[in-house]
Tab-separated table of C-alpha atoms in Angstrom:
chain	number	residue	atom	x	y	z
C	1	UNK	CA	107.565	113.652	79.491
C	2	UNK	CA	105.826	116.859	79.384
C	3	UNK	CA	109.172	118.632	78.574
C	4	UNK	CA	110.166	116.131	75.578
C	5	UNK	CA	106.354	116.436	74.616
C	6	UNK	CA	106.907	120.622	74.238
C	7	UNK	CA	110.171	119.949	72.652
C	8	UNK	CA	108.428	117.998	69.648
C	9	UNK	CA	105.757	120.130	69.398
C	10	UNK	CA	107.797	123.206	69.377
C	11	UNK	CA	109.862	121.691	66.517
C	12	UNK	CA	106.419	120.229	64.567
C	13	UNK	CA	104.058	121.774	62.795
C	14	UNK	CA	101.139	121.161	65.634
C	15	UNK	CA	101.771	123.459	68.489
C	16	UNK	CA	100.065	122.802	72.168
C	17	UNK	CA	97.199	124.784	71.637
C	18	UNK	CA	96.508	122.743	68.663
C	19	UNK	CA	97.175	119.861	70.202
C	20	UNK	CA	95.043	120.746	73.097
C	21	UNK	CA	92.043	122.183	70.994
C	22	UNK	CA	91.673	119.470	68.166
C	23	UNK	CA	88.655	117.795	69.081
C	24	UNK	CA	85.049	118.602	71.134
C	25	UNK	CA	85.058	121.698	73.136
C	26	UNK	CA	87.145	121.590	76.335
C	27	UNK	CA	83.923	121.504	78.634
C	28	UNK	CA	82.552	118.652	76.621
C	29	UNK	CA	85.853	116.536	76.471
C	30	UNK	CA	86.158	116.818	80.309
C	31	UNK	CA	82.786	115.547	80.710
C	32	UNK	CA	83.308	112.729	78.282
C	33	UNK	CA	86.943	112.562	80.093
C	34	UNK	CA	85.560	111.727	83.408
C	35	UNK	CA	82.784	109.821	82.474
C	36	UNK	CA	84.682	107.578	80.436
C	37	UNK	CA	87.778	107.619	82.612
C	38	UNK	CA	85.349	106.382	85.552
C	39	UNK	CA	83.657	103.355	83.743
C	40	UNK	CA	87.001	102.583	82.193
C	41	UNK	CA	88.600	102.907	85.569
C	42	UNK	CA	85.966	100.479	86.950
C	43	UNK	CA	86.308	98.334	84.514
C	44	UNK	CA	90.251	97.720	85.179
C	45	UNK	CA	89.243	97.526	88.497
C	46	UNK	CA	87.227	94.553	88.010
C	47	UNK	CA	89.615	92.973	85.909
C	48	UNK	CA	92.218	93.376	88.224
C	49	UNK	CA	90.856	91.937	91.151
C	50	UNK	CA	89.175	89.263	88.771
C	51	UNK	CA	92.655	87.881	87.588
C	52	UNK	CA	94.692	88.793	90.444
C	53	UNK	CA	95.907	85.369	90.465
C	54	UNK	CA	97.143	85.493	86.975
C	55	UNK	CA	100.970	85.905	86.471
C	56	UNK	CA	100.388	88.752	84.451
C	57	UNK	CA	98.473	90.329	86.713
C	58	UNK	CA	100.669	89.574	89.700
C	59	UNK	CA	103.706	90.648	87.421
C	60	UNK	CA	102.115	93.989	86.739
C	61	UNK	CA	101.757	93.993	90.532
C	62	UNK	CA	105.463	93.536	91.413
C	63	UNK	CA	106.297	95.966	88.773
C	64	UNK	CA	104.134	99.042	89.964
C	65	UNK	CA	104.616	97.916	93.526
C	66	UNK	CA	108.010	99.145	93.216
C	67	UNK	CA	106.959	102.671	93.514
C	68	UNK	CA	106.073	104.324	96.482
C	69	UNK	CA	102.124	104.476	96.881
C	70	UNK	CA	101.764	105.402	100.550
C	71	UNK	CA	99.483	108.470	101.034
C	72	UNK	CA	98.542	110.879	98.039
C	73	UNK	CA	101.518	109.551	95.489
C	74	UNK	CA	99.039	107.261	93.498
C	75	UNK	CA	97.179	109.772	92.878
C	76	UNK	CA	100.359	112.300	91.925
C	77	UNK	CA	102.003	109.982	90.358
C	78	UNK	CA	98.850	108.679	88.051
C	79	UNK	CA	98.540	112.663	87.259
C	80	UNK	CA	101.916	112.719	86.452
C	81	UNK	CA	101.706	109.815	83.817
C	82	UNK	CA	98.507	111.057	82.617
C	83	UNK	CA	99.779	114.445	81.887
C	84	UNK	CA	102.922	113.668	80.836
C	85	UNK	CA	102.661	110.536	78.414
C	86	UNK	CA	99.265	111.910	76.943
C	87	UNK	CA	100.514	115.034	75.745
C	88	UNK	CA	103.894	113.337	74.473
C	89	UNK	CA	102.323	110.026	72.701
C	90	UNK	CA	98.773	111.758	71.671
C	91	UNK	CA	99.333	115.180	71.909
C	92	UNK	CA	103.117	115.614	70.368
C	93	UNK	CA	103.785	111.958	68.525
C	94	UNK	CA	100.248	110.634	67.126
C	95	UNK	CA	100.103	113.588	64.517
C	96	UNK	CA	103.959	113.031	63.061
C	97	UNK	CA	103.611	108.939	63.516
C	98	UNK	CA	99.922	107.948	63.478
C	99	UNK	CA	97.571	106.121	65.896
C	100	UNK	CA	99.450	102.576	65.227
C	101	UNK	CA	103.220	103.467	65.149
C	102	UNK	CA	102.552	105.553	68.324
C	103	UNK	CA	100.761	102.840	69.971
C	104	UNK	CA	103.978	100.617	69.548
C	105	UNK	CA	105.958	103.502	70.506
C	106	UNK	CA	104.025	103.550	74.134
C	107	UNK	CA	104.652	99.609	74.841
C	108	UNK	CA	108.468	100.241	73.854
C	109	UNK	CA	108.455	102.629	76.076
C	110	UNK	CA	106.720	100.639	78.934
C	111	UNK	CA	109.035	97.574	78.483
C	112	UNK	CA	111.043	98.461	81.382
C	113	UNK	CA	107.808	99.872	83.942
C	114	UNK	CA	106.679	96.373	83.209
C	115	UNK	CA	110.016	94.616	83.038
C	116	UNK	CA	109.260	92.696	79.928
C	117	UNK	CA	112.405	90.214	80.539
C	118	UNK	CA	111.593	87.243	78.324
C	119	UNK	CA	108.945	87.032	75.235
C	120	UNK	CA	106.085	84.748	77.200
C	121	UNK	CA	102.700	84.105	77.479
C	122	UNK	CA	101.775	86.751	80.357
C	123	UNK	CA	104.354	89.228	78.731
C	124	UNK	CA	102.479	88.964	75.512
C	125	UNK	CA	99.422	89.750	77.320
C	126	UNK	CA	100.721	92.688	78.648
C	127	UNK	CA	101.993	94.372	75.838
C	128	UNK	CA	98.767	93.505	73.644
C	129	UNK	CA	97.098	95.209	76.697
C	130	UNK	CA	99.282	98.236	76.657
C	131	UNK	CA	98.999	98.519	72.543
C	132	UNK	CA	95.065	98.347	72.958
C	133	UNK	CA	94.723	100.792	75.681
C	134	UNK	CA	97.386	102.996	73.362
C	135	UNK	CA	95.011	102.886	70.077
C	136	UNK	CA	91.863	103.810	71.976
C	137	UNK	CA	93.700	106.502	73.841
C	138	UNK	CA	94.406	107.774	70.336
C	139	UNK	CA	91.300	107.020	69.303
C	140	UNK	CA	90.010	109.131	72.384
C	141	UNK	CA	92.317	111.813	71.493
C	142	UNK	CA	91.748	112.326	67.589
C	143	UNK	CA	87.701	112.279	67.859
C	144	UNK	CA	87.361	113.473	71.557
C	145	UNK	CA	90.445	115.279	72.413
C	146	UNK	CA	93.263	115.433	74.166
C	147	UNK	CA	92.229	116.740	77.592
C	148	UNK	CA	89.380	113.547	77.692
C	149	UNK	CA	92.523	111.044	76.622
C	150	UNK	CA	94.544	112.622	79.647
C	151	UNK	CA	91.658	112.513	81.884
C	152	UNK	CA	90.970	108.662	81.404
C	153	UNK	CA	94.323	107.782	81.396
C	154	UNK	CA	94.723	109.441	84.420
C	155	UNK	CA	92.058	107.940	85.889
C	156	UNK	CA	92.842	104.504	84.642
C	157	UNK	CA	96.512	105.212	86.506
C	158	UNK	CA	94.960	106.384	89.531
C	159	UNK	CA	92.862	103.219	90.232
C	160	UNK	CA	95.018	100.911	89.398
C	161	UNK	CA	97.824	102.550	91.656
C	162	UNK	CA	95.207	102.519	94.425
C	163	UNK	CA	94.101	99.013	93.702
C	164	UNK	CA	97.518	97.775	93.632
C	165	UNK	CA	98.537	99.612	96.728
C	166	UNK	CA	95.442	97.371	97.911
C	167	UNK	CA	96.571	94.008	96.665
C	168	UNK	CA	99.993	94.268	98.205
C	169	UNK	CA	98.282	95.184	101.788
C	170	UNK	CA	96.403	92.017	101.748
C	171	UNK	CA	97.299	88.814	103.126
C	172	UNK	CA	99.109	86.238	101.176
C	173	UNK	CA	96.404	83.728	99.452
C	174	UNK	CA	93.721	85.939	99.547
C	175	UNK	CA	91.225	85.948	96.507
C	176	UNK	CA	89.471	89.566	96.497
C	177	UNK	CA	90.253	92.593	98.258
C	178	UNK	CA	88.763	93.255	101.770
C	179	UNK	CA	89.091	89.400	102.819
C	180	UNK	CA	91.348	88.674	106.435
């Protein structure tokens, strides 16, 4: 991602510094970044373990559990996604599409990673989800910056690798995390 992200910028009028600068200061977007990455990141986590029973949920579960999360990868691979689809889909797309044609862009893209197979309720849910969480990372990125946007995306990955990592551990028919 990072790759096709420096191959559109390098053929756009933006360039990476750009992309990286537009915004609040760098200190000031890494401490709105990881404050707003954490409550964010909270947040999901509460959500998560608050509709783990939902099929959405549990599909978003199956898809992600797919990867390998032992050790350290959650946190490599939410790093990578962070980096990587932030500075493509904010960074390199959002100033040659705009904030909504981007956001669509970023569930098209996800329709495999979530292995949208039929148009359903919990599939519906899920992409609304994704588009919502790609308009405020836009939003993050045009008044914030791009290094906050990556930093609470990353964040958001992170947990939600971690928590999901989690929720496959557990015993069948348990309702929260930590129960026998």
């Amino acid at each position: 991602m990072v790759l096709l992200a420096l191959l559109v910028l390098y053929f756009s009028p933006a360039s990476l510094s750009s992309a990286l600068l537009v915004g609040l200061e760098p200190v000031t977007q890494l401490a709105i970044g990881l404050a707003a990455g954490a409550a964010v990141a909270l947040a999901s986590y509460v959500g998560f373990i608050v509709q783990s029973r939902r099929k959405y949920t549990q599909r978003a579960v199956a898809s992600y559990g797919r990867l390998d999360l032992r050790g350290l990868n959650p946190l490599w691979i939410g790093l990578a996604a962070g980096v990587g689809e932030e500075l493509l889909f904010r960074g390199a797309l959002q100033p040659l599409l705009g904030l909504w044609l981007t956001s669509a862009v970023f569930v098209l893209v996800h329709v495999r990673a979530y292995q949208f197979k039929t148009i359903d309720v919990p599939t519906m849910i899920q992409a609304a989800g994704l588009f919502a969480a790609g308009v405020l990372l836009g939003l993050v990125a045009r008044y914030i910056g791009l290094i906050a946007a990556i930093l609470v995306r990353s964040m958001i990955d992170i947990v939600a690798l971690y928590t999901i990592r989690s929720m496959q551990a557990r015993p069948a028919g348990s309702a929260s995390l930590g129960q026998p």
